Amino acid sequence: MKLQRQKNMVGFLVLTVLLVVGAAARAQDVERANVGDSPNDPGPLATDVSPELTHAAIHHVAVKVADWQLKQSEAKFNQQWTFAALYDGFLAASKLTGDAKYHDAMVRMGDRFDWKLLNKRFPHADDMAIGQSYMDMALGDHKPKYALDTKANMDALIVRQDDPSKLLWWWCDALFMAPPVLARTYTATGDKKYLDYMDKEWWETSDSLYSKQYHLYFRDSRYFTQKQANGKPIFWSRGNGWVMGAFVKVLEKMPKNYPARDKYITQFKEMSDEIAAIQSPGDGLWRTGLLGPDEYDLPEVSGSAFFVYGMAWGINQGILDRKKFEPVVEKAWAGLLTHVYADGRLGAIQPIDAQPGKFKPSASYVYGVGGFLLAASEMDKLAKK
């Protein structure tokens, strides 16, 4: 009898584990479905977009892509990192186009979530990413209530007792998710403690994941020894794109006289030089495995868009040499436009992942659209110069 009870208990535990795993898998499937799709027949590519570097041309394609994405995704808005980049892109699109509808959609989004972070895995950086948009709207709209929960989470973050043996931001994507929120909390409060905490953690991540040989970031420590088929290290395009976007988001809020600012500028310039050097001479874009481009049939739009965003911003700020980098971003921008469909879908975006991979030409996911709209905003500024 006792043995039977033990067997029943084991069976119950196994069933429980299977149910939990199954529920987690279903939840992940739902999340993936919310952020994008990869249809077999997405329709024709757009014939009405132009790579001409003018406000009119950039405005047109930004509206085309933003309108399609807003219609597709507003009902699915959530507090995940996946949508956070899109929200940043929509705010940029409103400034680029002068149309408040994208900004207003972000206010509706914030109201829906009561201006709170996801906060299910504190202190996980991904759950803080939406705070960028909350903070930007709090600052831009002069609505402090938008920032209250975000500030409370940043306060809790900087006083927590870290385990010095463990990296807080152990994956390179995290640099886009949390540091810009801390930088904006500094802007909102004027208290340098937020920048100082961010600065400490940023350089601990850099010391671990940044390759001083290749001037690129490993996604995480798993890739220190892994190689592409050609024997070169694996550097993931979107992971490095997140870092390039992070430089913009942090440096635009960091005072010019902040002691460590020059370190950020130096690393940003090193990465920009490397990324420009490995640009595809054909389509002007980058593959998911940056140092093994021949292993991938398609360019990858999300990483490429963040590269354009970062380098165009660098040109506009006088940090990167315009003569050298303008041809790079112009060619890449033209390449991005070849993946816009007639209805406004933006394709060739790798689905949720943490490493190089393959995907369909039609693959469209919200974070890639966010990167595209951010790139458009900086390309428009470049055009106006």
CSV table of N, CA and C in Angstrom, one decimal, residues 163-224:
chain,number,residue,atom,x,y,z
A,163,ASP,N,24.7,40.4,-5.5
A,163,ASP,CA,25.8,39.4,-5.3
A,163,ASP,C,26.9,39.7,-6.3
A,164,PRO,N,28.1,40.1,-5.7
A,164,PRO,CA,29.2,40.6,-6.6
A,164,PRO,C,29.7,39.5,-7.5
A,165,SER,N,29.4,38.3,-7.2
A,165,SER,CA,29.9,37.2,-8.1
A,165,SER,C,29.0,37.0,-9.3
A,166,LYS,N,27.8,37.7,-9.4
A,166,LYS,CA,26.9,37.5,-10.5
A,166,LYS,C,26.6,38.8,-11.2
A,167,LEU,N,26.6,38.8,-12.5
A,167,LEU,CA,26.3,40.0,-13.3
A,167,LEU,C,24.8,40.2,-13.2
A,168,LEU,N,24.5,41.5,-13.0
A,168,LEU,CA,23.1,41.9,-13.1
A,168,LEU,C,22.6,41.8,-14.5
A,169,TRP,N,23.3,42.4,-15.4
A,169,TRP,CA,23.0,42.4,-16.8
A,169,TRP,C,23.9,41.5,-17.5
A,170,TRP,N,23.6,40.2,-17.5
A,170,TRP,CA,24.5,39.2,-18.0
A,170,TRP,C,24.3,38.9,-19.5
A,171,TRP,N,23.4,39.5,-20.1
A,171,TRP,CA,23.2,39.3,-21.6
A,171,TRP,C,23.2,40.7,-22.2
A,172,CYS,N,23.7,40.9,-23.4
A,172,CYS,CA,24.0,42.2,-23.9
A,172,CYS,C,22.7,43.0,-24.2
A,173,ASP,N,21.6,42.3,-24.5
A,173,ASP,CA,20.3,43.0,-24.8
A,173,ASP,C,19.9,43.8,-23.6
A,174,ALA,N,20.3,43.4,-22.4
A,174,ALA,CA,19.9,44.1,-21.2
A,174,ALA,C,20.3,45.6,-21.2
A,175,LEU,N,21.4,45.9,-21.9
A,175,LEU,CA,21.9,47.3,-22.0
A,175,LEU,C,20.9,48.2,-22.6
A,176,PHE,N,20.0,47.7,-23.5
A,176,PHE,CA,18.9,48.5,-24.1
A,176,PHE,C,17.7,48.6,-23.1
A,177,MET,N,17.6,47.6,-22.3
A,177,MET,CA,16.3,47.5,-21.5
A,177,MET,C,16.3,48.3,-20.2
A,178,ALA,N,17.4,48.3,-19.5
A,178,ALA,CA,17.4,49.0,-18.2
A,178,ALA,C,18.2,50.3,-18.1
A,179,PRO,N,19.5,50.3,-18.7
A,179,PRO,CA,20.2,51.6,-18.5
A,179,PRO,C,19.5,52.8,-19.0
A,180,PRO,N,18.8,52.8,-20.2
A,180,PRO,CA,18.1,54.0,-20.6
A,180,PRO,C,17.1,54.5,-19.6
A,181,VAL,N,16.5,53.5,-18.9
A,181,VAL,CA,15.5,53.9,-17.9
A,181,VAL,C,16.1,54.6,-16.7
A,182,LEU,N,17.3,54.1,-16.3
A,182,LEU,CA,18.0,54.8,-15.2
A,182,LEU,C,18.5,56.2,-15.7
A,183,ALA,N,18.9,56.3,-16.9
A,183,ALA,CA,19.3,57.6,-17.4
A,183,ALA,C,18.2,58.6,-17.4
A,184,ARG,N,17.0,58.1,-17.8
A,184,ARG,CA,15.8,59.0,-17.8
A,184,ARG,C,15.4,59.4,-16.3
A,185,THR,N,15.6,58.4,-15.4
A,185,THR,CA,15.3,58.7,-14.0
A,185,THR,C,16.2,59.8,-13.5
A,186,TYR,N,17.4,59.8,-14.0
A,186,TYR,CA,18.4,60.9,-13.6
A,186,TYR,C,17.8,62.2,-14.2
A,187,THR,N,17.4,62.2,-15.5
A,187,THR,CA,16.9,63.4,-16.1
A,187,THR,C,15.7,64.0,-15.3
A,188,ALA,N,14.8,63.0,-14.9
A,188,ALA,CA,13.6,63.5,-14.2
A,188,ALA,C,13.9,64.0,-12.8
A,189,THR,N,14.9,63.5,-12.1
A,189,THR,CA,15.1,63.9,-10.7
A,189,THR,C,16.3,64.8,-10.5
A,190,GLY,N,17.3,64.7,-11.5
A,190,GLY,CA,18.5,65.4,-11.3
A,190,GLY,C,19.5,64.8,-10.3
A,191,ASP,N,19.1,63.6,-9.9
A,191,ASP,CA,20.0,62.8,-8.9
A,191,ASP,C,20.9,61.9,-9.6
A,192,LYS,N,22.2,62.2,-9.5
A,192,LYS,CA,23.3,61.5,-10.2
A,192,LYS,C,23.4,60.0,-9.8
A,193,LYS,N,22.8,59.6,-8.7
A,193,LYS,CA,22.9,58.2,-8.2
A,193,LYS,C,22.4,57.2,-9.2
A,194,TYR,N,21.4,57.6,-10.0
A,194,TYR,CA,20.9,56.7,-11.0
A,194,TYR,C,21.9,56.5,-12.1
A,195,LEU,N,22.5,57.5,-12.5
A,195,LEU,CA,23.6,57.4,-13.6
A,195,LEU,C,24.8,56.6,-13.0
A,196,ASP,N,25.1,56.9,-11.8
A,196,ASP,CA,26.3,56.2,-11.2
A,196,ASP,C,26.1,54.7,-11.1
A,197,TYR,N,24.9,54.3,-10.7
A,197,TYR,CA,24.5,52.9,-10.6
A,197,TYR,C,24.5,52.3,-12.0
A,198,MET,N,23.9,52.9,-13.0
A,198,MET,CA,23.9,52.5,-14.3
A,198,MET,C,25.3,52.3,-14.9
A,199,ASP,N,26.2,53.3,-14.6
A,199,ASP,CA,27.6,53.3,-15.1
A,199,ASP,C,28.3,52.1,-14.5
A,200,LYS,N,28.2,51.8,-13.3
A,200,LYS,CA,28.9,50.7,-12.6
A,200,LYS,C,28.4,49.4,-13.3
A,201,GLU,N,27.2,49.2,-13.4
A,201,GLU,CA,26.7,47.9,-14.0
A,201,GLU,C,27.0,47.8,-15.5
A,202,TRP,N,26.9,48.9,-16.2
A,202,TRP,CA,27.2,48.9,-17.7
A,202,TRP,C,28.6,48.3,-17.9
A,203,TRP,N,29.6,48.9,-17.1
A,203,TRP,CA,31.0,48.5,-17.4
A,203,TRP,C,31.3,47.1,-16.9
A,204,GLU,N,30.5,46.6,-15.9
A,204,GLU,CA,30.7,45.2,-15.5
A,204,GLU,C,30.2,44.3,-16.6
A,205,THR,N,29.1,44.7,-17.2
A,205,THR,CA,28.6,43.9,-18.4
A,205,THR,C,29.6,44.0,-19.5
A,206,SER,N,30.1,45.1,-19.8
A,206,SER,CA,31.1,45.3,-20.9
A,206,SER,C,32.4,44.5,-20.6
A,207,ASP,N,32.9,44.5,-19.4
A,207,ASP,CA,34.1,43.8,-19.0
A,207,ASP,C,33.9,42.3,-19.3
A,208,SER,N,32.7,41.8,-19.2
A,208,SER,CA,32.4,40.4,-19.4
A,208,SER,C,32.2,40.1,-20.9
A,209,LEU,N,31.3,40.9,-21.5
A,209,LEU,CA,30.8,40.5,-22.8
A,209,LEU,C,31.4,41.2,-24.0
A,210,TYR,N,32.1,42.3,-23.8
A,210,TYR,CA,32.6,43.1,-25.0
A,210,TYR,C,34.0,42.5,-25.4
A,211,SER,N,34.1,42.2,-26.7
A,211,SER,CA,35.3,41.7,-27.2
A,211,SER,C,36.2,42.8,-27.6
A,212,LYS,N,37.3,43.0,-27.0
A,212,LYS,CA,38.3,44.1,-27.3
A,212,LYS,C,39.0,43.8,-28.6
A,213,GLN,N,38.9,42.5,-29.1
A,213,GLN,CA,39.5,42.1,-30.4
A,213,GLN,C,38.6,42.5,-31.5
A,214,TYR,N,37.3,42.1,-31.4
A,214,TYR,CA,36.4,42.3,-32.5
A,214,TYR,C,35.5,43.5,-32.3
A,215,HIS,N,35.5,44.2,-31.2
A,215,HIS,CA,34.7,45.4,-30.9
A,215,HIS,C,33.2,45.1,-31.1
A,216,LEU,N,32.8,44.0,-30.7
A,216,LEU,CA,31.4,43.6,-30.7
A,216,LEU,C,31.1,42.9,-29.3
A,217,TYR,N,29.8,42.8,-29.0
A,217,TYR,CA,29.4,42.1,-27.8
A,217,TYR,C,29.0,40.7,-28.1
A,218,PHE,N,29.4,39.8,-27.2
A,218,PHE,CA,28.9,38.4,-27.2
A,218,PHE,C,27.5,38.6,-26.6
A,219,ARG,N,26.5,37.8,-27.0
A,219,ARG,CA,25.2,37.9,-26.5
A,219,ARG,C,25.2,37.5,-25.0
A,220,ASP,N,25.9,36.5,-24.6
A,220,ASP,CA,26.1,36.1,-23.2
A,220,ASP,C,27.3,35.1,-23.2
A,221,SER,N,27.6,34.7,-22.0
A,221,SER,CA,28.8,33.9,-21.8
A,221,SER,C,28.8,32.5,-22.5
A,222,ARG,N,27.6,32.1,-22.9
A,222,ARG,CA,27.6,30.8,-23.7
A,222,ARG,C,28.3,30.9,-25.0
A,223,TYR,N,28.5,32.1,-25.5
A,223,TYR,CA,29.1,32.2,-26.8
A,223,TYR,C,30.6,32.5,-26.8
A,224,PHE,N,31.2,32.5,-25.7
A,224,PHE,CA,32.6,32.8,-25.6
A,224,PHE,C,33.4,31.8,-26.4
